[in-house]
């Protein structure tokens, strides 16, 4: 009967639902994994070291009348499944109330508290810490993002593709400015004619790219 993880508990001043349990969030609250907080390091609640079990319960929520062990136990169970403990299979988990909004969750709506599987959480950390100064780093970032995106509902994947298409349209002039800079470098370094022609971006090429992305988004199961 609690529609997700809250901090502080529902009904208390300033209570807010936590939409996603990220790796950073777990690092800030290791007690949710049954781990000790690094001694001497600051906690989000202003203390140091590991909070007591009672403090952890107070930080998130009390017991749900529809289950056992309170929200801390539910988060622990969700992490057990998301991390593939005792199994070779990791699964995404959503902590939510009842079954009436399960379809909403599959359609990508913001319901409950989403606990991504371990590989997705770790990919998000790698992306956040990434160095985008090289082509190799960009390619690795794209690969990481594609794995995370593949786990999302169809509606989310379609929305991401549409957002990308709109971005290409709204940032058109900046894209052409960057392309002109690339062409200047190509000329200065003596790039072969055919490669120079392939490098040059035109309105028609950009329009075709946008149309192609939208065509993928329109598929029954894009990406």
PDB file of C-alpha atoms in Angstrom:
ATOM      1  CA  UNK A   1       0.000   0.000   0.000  1.00  0.00           C
ATOM      2  CA  UNK A   2       3.028   2.295  -0.491  1.00  0.00           C
ATOM      3  CA  UNK A   3       3.586   3.258  -4.124  1.00  0.00           C
ATOM      4  CA  UNK A   4       7.387   3.179  -4.035  1.00  0.00           C
ATOM      5  CA  UNK A   5      10.338   4.061  -1.830  1.00  0.00           C
ATOM      6  CA  UNK A   6      10.072   7.386  -0.010  1.00  0.00           C
ATOM      7  CA  UNK A   7      12.559   9.476   1.901  1.00  0.00           C
ATOM      8  CA  UNK A   8      11.601  10.390   4.572  1.00  0.00           C
ATOM      9  CA  UNK A   9       8.573   8.086   5.080  1.00  0.00           C
ATOM     10  CA  UNK A  10       5.206   9.009   3.475  1.00  0.00           C
ATOM     11  CA  UNK A  11       3.239  11.506   5.529  1.00  0.00           C
ATOM     12  CA  UNK A  12       6.298  13.210   6.979  1.00  0.00           C
ATOM     13  CA  UNK A  13       7.254  16.775   5.938  1.00  0.00           C
ATOM     14  CA  UNK A  14       9.344  16.842   2.777  1.00  0.00           C
ATOM     15  CA  UNK A  15       8.625  13.212   1.896  1.00  0.00           C
ATOM     16  CA  UNK A  16       9.445  12.445  -1.747  1.00  0.00           C
ATOM     17  CA  UNK A  17       9.185   9.307  -3.822  1.00  0.00           C
ATOM     18  CA  UNK A  18      12.518   8.036  -5.133  1.00  0.00           C
ATOM     19  CA  UNK A  19      11.872   7.210  -8.817  1.00  0.00           C
ATOM     20  CA  UNK A  20      15.074   5.191  -9.384  1.00  0.00           C
ATOM     21  CA  UNK A  21      17.509   3.367  -7.117  1.00  0.00           C
ATOM     22  CA  UNK A  22      20.824   4.252  -8.758  1.00  0.00           C
ATOM     23  CA  UNK A  23      24.279   2.950  -7.961  1.00  0.00           C
ATOM     24  CA  UNK A  24      25.165   6.371  -6.525  1.00  0.00           C
ATOM     25  CA  UNK A  25      22.125   6.200  -4.233  1.00  0.00           C
ATOM     26  CA  UNK A  26      23.200   2.762  -3.017  1.00  0.00           C
ATOM     27  CA  UNK A  27      26.715   4.034  -2.370  1.00  0.00           C
ATOM     28  CA  UNK A  28      25.202   6.780  -0.215  1.00  0.00           C
ATOM     29  CA  UNK A  29      23.028   4.252   1.651  1.00  0.00           C
ATOM     30  CA  UNK A  30      25.021   0.985   1.824  1.00  0.00           C
ATOM     31  CA  UNK A  31      22.832  -0.256   4.695  1.00  0.00           C
ATOM     32  CA  UNK A  32      20.156  -0.946   2.088  1.00  0.00           C
ATOM     33  CA  UNK A  33      22.511  -3.673   0.845  1.00  0.00           C
ATOM     34  CA  UNK A  34      23.301  -4.774   4.356  1.00  0.00           C
ATOM     35  CA  UNK A  35      26.752  -3.151   4.127  1.00  0.00           C
ATOM     36  CA  UNK A  36      28.497  -0.751   6.460  1.00  0.00           C
ATOM     37  CA  UNK A  37      28.947   2.862   5.470  1.00  0.00           C
ATOM     38  CA  UNK A  38      32.701   3.675   5.176  1.00  0.00           C
ATOM     39  CA  UNK A  39      33.904   4.724   8.604  1.00  0.00           C
ATOM     40  CA  UNK A  40      34.446   8.468   8.919  1.00  0.00           C
ATOM     41  CA  UNK A  41      32.770   9.281   5.604  1.00  0.00           C
ATOM     42  CA  UNK A  42      29.781  11.636   5.612  1.00  0.00           C
ATOM     43  CA  UNK A  43      26.273  10.264   5.149  1.00  0.00           C
ATOM     44  CA  UNK A  44      23.413  12.019   3.443  1.00  0.00           C
ATOM     45  CA  UNK A  45      21.732  12.527   6.814  1.00  0.00           C
ATOM     46  CA  UNK A  46      24.785  14.400   8.124  1.00  0.00           C
ATOM     47  CA  UNK A  47      26.227  11.622  10.268  1.00  0.00           C
ATOM     48  CA  UNK A  48      29.284   9.456   9.826  1.00  0.00           C
ATOM     49  CA  UNK A  49      29.793   5.721   9.613  1.00  0.00           C
ATOM     50  CA  UNK A  50      26.920   3.252   9.431  1.00  0.00           C
ATOM     51  CA  UNK A  51      23.461   4.272  10.644  1.00  0.00           C
ATOM     52  CA  UNK A  52      21.687   1.887  12.962  1.00  0.00           C
ATOM     53  CA  UNK A  53      19.023  -0.444  11.489  1.00  0.00           C
ATOM     54  CA  UNK A  54      16.394   1.688  13.210  1.00  0.00           C
ATOM     55  CA  UNK A  55      17.862   4.813  11.605  1.00  0.00           C
ATOM     56  CA  UNK A  56      17.756   3.190   8.174  1.00  0.00           C
ATOM     57  CA  UNK A  57      14.078   2.327   8.686  1.00  0.00           C
ATOM     58  CA  UNK A  58      13.380   5.895   9.785  1.00  0.00           C
ATOM     59  CA  UNK A  59      15.188   7.306   6.741  1.00  0.00           C
ATOM     60  CA  UNK A  60      12.961   5.549   4.227  1.00  0.00           C
ATOM     61  CA  UNK A  61       9.626   4.268   5.425  1.00  0.00           C
ATOM     62  CA  UNK A  62       7.863   2.255   8.057  1.00  0.00           C
ATOM     63  CA  UNK A  63       6.117  -1.028   7.528  1.00  0.00           C
ATOM     64  CA  UNK A  64       3.619  -1.516   4.769  1.00  0.00           C
ATOM     65  CA  UNK A  65       0.371  -3.045   5.959  1.00  0.00           C
ATOM     66  CA  UNK A  66       0.408  -5.211   2.831  1.00  0.00           C
ATOM     67  CA  UNK A  67       3.749  -6.906   3.415  1.00  0.00           C
ATOM     68  CA  UNK A  68       6.426  -7.909   5.870  1.00  0.00           C
ATOM     69  CA  UNK A  69       9.639  -6.235   6.958  1.00  0.00           C
ATOM     70  CA  UNK A  70       8.998  -2.679   5.848  1.00  0.00           C
ATOM     71  CA  UNK A  71      10.431  -0.899   2.824  1.00  0.00           C
ATOM     72  CA  UNK A  72      14.041  -1.701   3.689  1.00  0.00           C
ATOM     73  CA  UNK A  73      13.279  -5.414   3.277  1.00  0.00           C
ATOM     74  CA  UNK A  74      11.526  -4.743  -0.025  1.00  0.00           C
ATOM     75  CA  UNK A  75      14.538  -2.817  -1.373  1.00  0.00           C
ATOM     76  CA  UNK A  76      16.837  -5.634  -0.235  1.00  0.00           C
ATOM     77  CA  UNK A  77      14.661  -8.206  -2.028  1.00  0.00           C
ATOM     78  CA  UNK A  78      14.579  -6.052  -5.173  1.00  0.00           C
ATOM     79  CA  UNK A  79      18.379  -5.744  -5.157  1.00  0.00           C
ATOM     80  CA  UNK A  80      18.667  -9.498  -4.663  1.00  0.00           C
ATOM     81  CA  UNK A  81      16.810 -10.007  -7.954  1.00  0.00           C
ATOM     82  CA  UNK A  82      18.367  -7.029  -9.772  1.00  0.00           C
ATOM     83  CA  UNK A  83      21.900  -8.185  -8.915  1.00  0.00           C
ATOM     84  CA  UNK A  84      21.204 -11.796  -9.888  1.00  0.00           C
ATOM     85  CA  UNK A  85      22.155 -13.111  -6.452  1.00  0.00           C
ATOM     86  CA  UNK A  86      22.167 -16.899  -6.582  1.00  0.00           C
ATOM     87  CA  UNK A  87      21.307 -16.806 -10.266  1.00  0.00           C
ATOM     88  CA  UNK A  88      22.953 -16.070 -13.610  1.00  0.00           C
ATOM     89  CA  UNK A  89      20.048 -13.798 -14.523  1.00  0.00           C
ATOM     90  CA  UNK A  90      19.707 -10.145 -13.491  1.00  0.00           C
ATOM     91  CA  UNK A  91      16.216  -8.613 -13.714  1.00  0.00           C
ATOM     92  CA  UNK A  92      14.782  -5.113 -13.537  1.00  0.00           C
ATOM     93  CA  UNK A  93      12.410  -4.569 -10.610  1.00  0.00           C
ATOM     94  CA  UNK A  94       9.760  -1.966  -9.840  1.00  0.00           C
ATOM     95  CA  UNK A  95       8.574  -1.473  -6.263  1.00  0.00           C
ATOM     96  CA  UNK A  96       4.971  -0.308  -6.544  1.00  0.00           C
ATOM     97  CA  UNK A  97       1.542  -0.729  -5.048  1.00  0.00           C
ATOM     98  CA  UNK A  98      -0.769  -3.521  -6.144  1.00  0.00           C
ATOM     99  CA  UNK A  99      -1.116  -4.696  -9.739  1.00  0.00           C
ATOM    100  CA  UNK A 100      -3.380  -2.031 -11.210  1.00  0.00           C
ATOM    101  CA  UNK A 101      -0.512   0.007 -12.673  1.00  0.00           C
ATOM    102  CA  UNK A 102       1.690  -2.778 -14.000  1.00  0.00           C
ATOM    103  CA  UNK A 103       0.692  -1.959 -17.594  1.00  0.00           C
ATOM    104  CA  UNK A 104       1.530   1.713 -16.961  1.00  0.00           C
ATOM    105  CA  UNK A 105       5.017   0.653 -15.882  1.00  0.00           C
ATOM    106  CA  UNK A 106       5.535  -1.439 -19.021  1.00  0.00           C
ATOM    107  CA  UNK A 107       4.470   1.541 -21.116  1.00  0.00           C
ATOM    108  CA  UNK A 108       7.246   3.632 -19.593  1.00  0.00           C
ATOM    109  CA  UNK A 109       5.192   5.775 -17.215  1.00  0.00           C
ATOM    110  CA  UNK A 110       6.835   7.070 -14.058  1.00  0.00           C
ATOM    111  CA  UNK A 111       5.339   4.781 -11.409  1.00  0.00           C
ATOM    112  CA  UNK A 112       6.774   3.297  -8.248  1.00  0.00           C
ATOM    113  CA  UNK A 113      10.508   3.016  -7.659  1.00  0.00           C
ATOM    114  CA  UNK A 114      12.568   1.454 -10.436  1.00  0.00           C
ATOM    115  CA  UNK A 115      15.486  -0.769  -9.395  1.00  0.00           C
ATOM    116  CA  UNK A 116      17.593  -1.378 -12.535  1.00  0.00           C
ATOM    117  CA  UNK A 117      19.562  -4.577 -12.851  1.00  0.00           C
ATOM    118  CA  UNK A 118      23.200  -4.347 -11.819  1.00  0.00           C
ATOM    119  CA  UNK A 119      24.635  -4.147 -15.353  1.00  0.00           C
ATOM    120  CA  UNK A 120      22.386  -1.176 -16.173  1.00  0.00           C
ATOM    121  CA  UNK A 121      23.302   0.649 -12.953  1.00  0.00           C
ATOM    122  CA  UNK A 122      27.004   0.094 -13.572  1.00  0.00           C
ATOM    123  CA  UNK A 123      26.651   1.222 -17.194  1.00  0.00           C
ATOM    124  CA  UNK A 124      25.057   4.463 -15.999  1.00  0.00           C
ATOM    125  CA  UNK A 125      28.027   5.074 -13.663  1.00  0.00           C
ATOM    126  CA  UNK A 126      30.476   4.434 -16.498  1.00  0.00           C
ATOM    127  CA  UNK A 127      28.585   6.848 -18.725  1.00  0.00           C
ATOM    128  CA  UNK A 128      28.530   9.560 -16.048  1.00  0.00           C
ATOM    129  CA  UNK A 129      32.281   9.175 -15.456  1.00  0.00           C
ATOM    130  CA  UNK A 130      33.083   8.943 -19.154  1.00  0.00           C
ATOM    131  CA  UNK A 131      35.589  11.070 -21.047  1.00  0.00           C
ATOM    132  CA  UNK A 132      33.936  12.324 -24.246  1.00  0.00           C
ATOM    133  CA  UNK A 133      37.108  13.936 -25.653  1.00  0.00           C
ATOM    134  CA  UNK A 134      37.882  11.110 -28.084  1.00  0.00           C
ATOM    135  CA  UNK A 135      36.024   9.233 -30.804  1.00  0.00           C
ATOM    136  CA  UNK A 136      36.762   5.944 -29.008  1.00  0.00           C
ATOM    137  CA  UNK A 137      35.212   7.237 -25.781  1.00  0.00           C
ATOM    138  CA  UNK A 138      32.136   8.415 -27.683  1.00  0.00           C
ATOM    139  CA  UNK A 139      31.763   4.998 -29.329  1.00  0.00           C
ATOM    140  CA  UNK A 140      32.076   3.233 -25.971  1.00  0.00           C
ATOM    141  CA  UNK A 141      29.500   5.609 -24.483  1.00  0.00           C
ATOM    142  CA  UNK A 142      27.083   4.853 -27.313  1.00  0.00           C
ATOM    143  CA  UNK A 143      27.510   1.126 -26.779  1.00  0.00           C
ATOM    144  CA  UNK A 144      26.869   1.479 -23.054  1.00  0.00           C
ATOM    145  CA  UNK A 145      23.797   3.626 -23.680  1.00  0.00           C
ATOM    146  CA  UNK A 146      22.443   1.167 -26.266  1.00  0.00           C
ATOM    147  CA  UNK A 147      22.567  -1.678 -23.745  1.00  0.00           C
ATOM    148  CA  UNK A 148      20.693   0.394 -21.188  1.00  0.00           C
ATOM    149  CA  UNK A 149      18.145   1.550 -23.781  1.00  0.00           C
ATOM    150  CA  UNK A 150      17.486  -2.009 -24.916  1.00  0.00           C
ATOM    151  CA  UNK A 151      16.038  -2.797 -21.478  1.00  0.00           C
ATOM    152  CA  UNK A 152      13.488   0.023 -21.636  1.00  0.00           C
ATOM    153  CA  UNK A 153       9.837  -0.321 -22.716  1.00  0.00           C
ATOM    154  CA  UNK A 154       8.945   0.295 -26.372  1.00  0.00           C
ATOM    155  CA  UNK A 155       7.350   3.655 -25.554  1.00  0.00           C
ATOM    156  CA  UNK A 156      10.568   4.864 -23.939  1.00  0.00           C
ATOM    157  CA  UNK A 157      12.734   3.735 -26.874  1.00  0.00           C
ATOM    158  CA  UNK A 158      10.365   5.413 -29.305  1.00  0.00           C
ATOM    159  CA  UNK A 159      10.434   8.646 -27.274  1.00  0.00           C
ATOM    160  CA  UNK A 160      14.252   8.634 -27.209  1.00  0.00           C
ATOM    161  CA  UNK A 161      14.413   8.259 -30.996  1.00  0.00           C
ATOM    162  CA  UNK A 162      11.910  11.066 -31.524  1.00  0.00           C
ATOM    163  CA  UNK A 163      13.885  13.302 -29.148  1.00  0.00           C
ATOM    164  CA  UNK A 164      17.038  12.554 -31.146  1.00  0.00           C
ATOM    165  CA  UNK A 165      15.307  13.446 -34.427  1.00  0.00           C
ATOM    166  CA  UNK A 166      14.054  16.753 -32.965  1.00  0.00           C
ATOM    167  CA  UNK A 167      17.519  17.526 -31.615  1.00  0.00           C
ATOM    168  CA  UNK A 168      19.054  17.102 -35.059  1.00  0.00           C
ATOM    169  CA  UNK A 169      16.494  19.560 -36.425  1.00  0.00           C
ATOM    170  CA  UNK A 170      16.839  22.193 -33.698  1.00  0.00           C
ATOM    171  CA  UNK A 171      20.657  22.001 -33.629  1.00  0.00           C
ATOM    172  CA  UNK A 172      20.973  22.044 -37.401  1.00  0.00           C
ATOM    173  CA  UNK A 173      23.109  25.196 -37.634  1.00  0.00           C
ATOM    174  CA  UNK A 174      25.528  24.041 -34.943  1.00  0.00           C
ATOM    175  CA  UNK A 175      25.894  20.715 -36.739  1.00  0.00           C
ATOM    176  CA  UNK A 176      26.696  22.466 -40.019  1.00  0.00           C
ATOM    177  CA  UNK A 177      29.189  24.762 -38.269  1.00  0.00           C
ATOM    178  CA  UNK A 178      30.999  21.729 -36.856  1.00  0.00           C
ATOM    179  CA  UNK A 179      30.935  20.045 -40.257  1.00  0.00           C
ATOM    180  CA  UNK A 180      32.477  23.113 -41.901  1.00  0.00           C
ATOM    181  CA  UNK A 181      35.274  22.985 -39.327  1.00  0.00           C
ATOM    182  CA  UNK A 182      35.839  19.308 -40.142  1.00  0.00           C
ATOM    183  CA  UNK A 183      35.945  20.097 -43.860  1.00  0.00           C
ATOM    184  CA  UNK A 184      38.558  22.801 -43.266  1.00  0.00           C
ATOM    185  CA  UNK A 185      40.772  20.316 -41.395  1.00  0.00           C
ATOM    186  CA  UNK A 186      40.243  17.791 -44.204  1.00  0.00           C
ATOM    187  CA  UNK A 187      41.373  20.346 -46.807  1.00  0.00           C
ATOM    188  CA  UNK A 188      44.409  21.369 -44.772  1.00  0.00           C
ATOM    189  CA  UNK A 189      45.507  17.747 -44.346  1.00  0.00           C
ATOM    190  CA  UNK A 190      44.933  16.824 -47.996  1.00  0.00           C
ATOM    191  CA  UNK A 191      42.049  14.382 -47.575  1.00  0.00           C
ATOM    192  CA  UNK A 192      41.240  12.552 -50.822  1.00  0.00           C
ATOM    193  CA  UNK A 193      38.426  13.983 -52.950  1.00  0.00           C
ATOM    194  CA  UNK A 194      35.946  11.091 -52.562  1.00  0.00           C
ATOM    195  CA  UNK A 195      36.416  11.039 -48.775  1.00  0.00           C
ATOM    196  CA  UNK A 196      36.078  14.825 -48.627  1.00  0.00           C
ATOM    197  CA  UNK A 197      32.803  14.584 -50.535  1.00  0.00           C
ATOM    198  CA  UNK A 198      31.546  11.865 -48.198  1.00  0.00           C
ATOM    199  CA  UNK A 199      32.439  14.008 -45.185  1.00  0.00           C
ATOM    200  CA  UNK A 200      30.461  17.015 -46.425  1.00  0.00           C
ATOM    201  CA  UNK A 201      27.047  17.264 -44.797  1.00  0.00           C
ATOM    202  CA  UNK A 202      24.159  18.716 -46.785  1.00  0.00           C
ATOM    203  CA  UNK A 203      20.549  19.591 -46.001  1.00  0.00           C
ATOM    204  CA  UNK A 204      19.431  16.521 -47.938  1.00  0.00           C
ATOM    205  CA  UNK A 205      21.754  14.201 -45.985  1.00  0.00           C
ATOM    206  CA  UNK A 206      20.585  15.585 -42.645  1.00  0.00           C
ATOM    207  CA  UNK A 207      16.918  15.384 -43.661  1.00  0.00           C
ATOM    208  CA  UNK A 208      17.375  11.752 -44.711  1.00  0.00           C
ATOM    209  CA  UNK A 209      19.011  10.992 -41.352  1.00  0.00           C
ATOM    210  CA  UNK A 210      16.064  12.515 -39.461  1.00  0.00           C
ATOM    211  CA  UNK A 211      13.571  10.600 -41.626  1.00  0.00           C
ATOM    212  CA  UNK A 212      15.488   7.374 -41.056  1.00  0.00           C
ATOM    213  CA  UNK A 213      15.413   7.794 -37.273  1.00  0.00           C
ATOM    214  CA  UNK A 214      11.682   8.489 -37.323  1.00  0.00           C
ATOM    215  CA  UNK A 215      11.117   5.442 -39.534  1.00  0.00           C
ATOM    216  CA  UNK A 216      12.864   3.272 -36.939  1.00  0.00           C
ATOM    217  CA  UNK A 217      10.793   4.889 -34.153  1.00  0.00           C
ATOM    218  CA  UNK A 218       7.601   4.004 -36.023  1.00  0.00           C
ATOM    219  CA  UNK A 219       8.411   0.285 -36.022  1.00  0.00           C
ATOM    220  CA  UNK A 220       6.494  -2.040 -33.708  1.00  0.00           C
ATOM    221  CA  UNK A 221       9.625  -2.755 -31.685  1.00  0.00           C
ATOM    222  CA  UNK A 222      12.286  -0.113 -32.413  1.00  0.00           C
ATOM    223  CA  UNK A 223      15.976  -0.671 -31.655  1.00  0.00           C
TER     224      UNK A 223
END
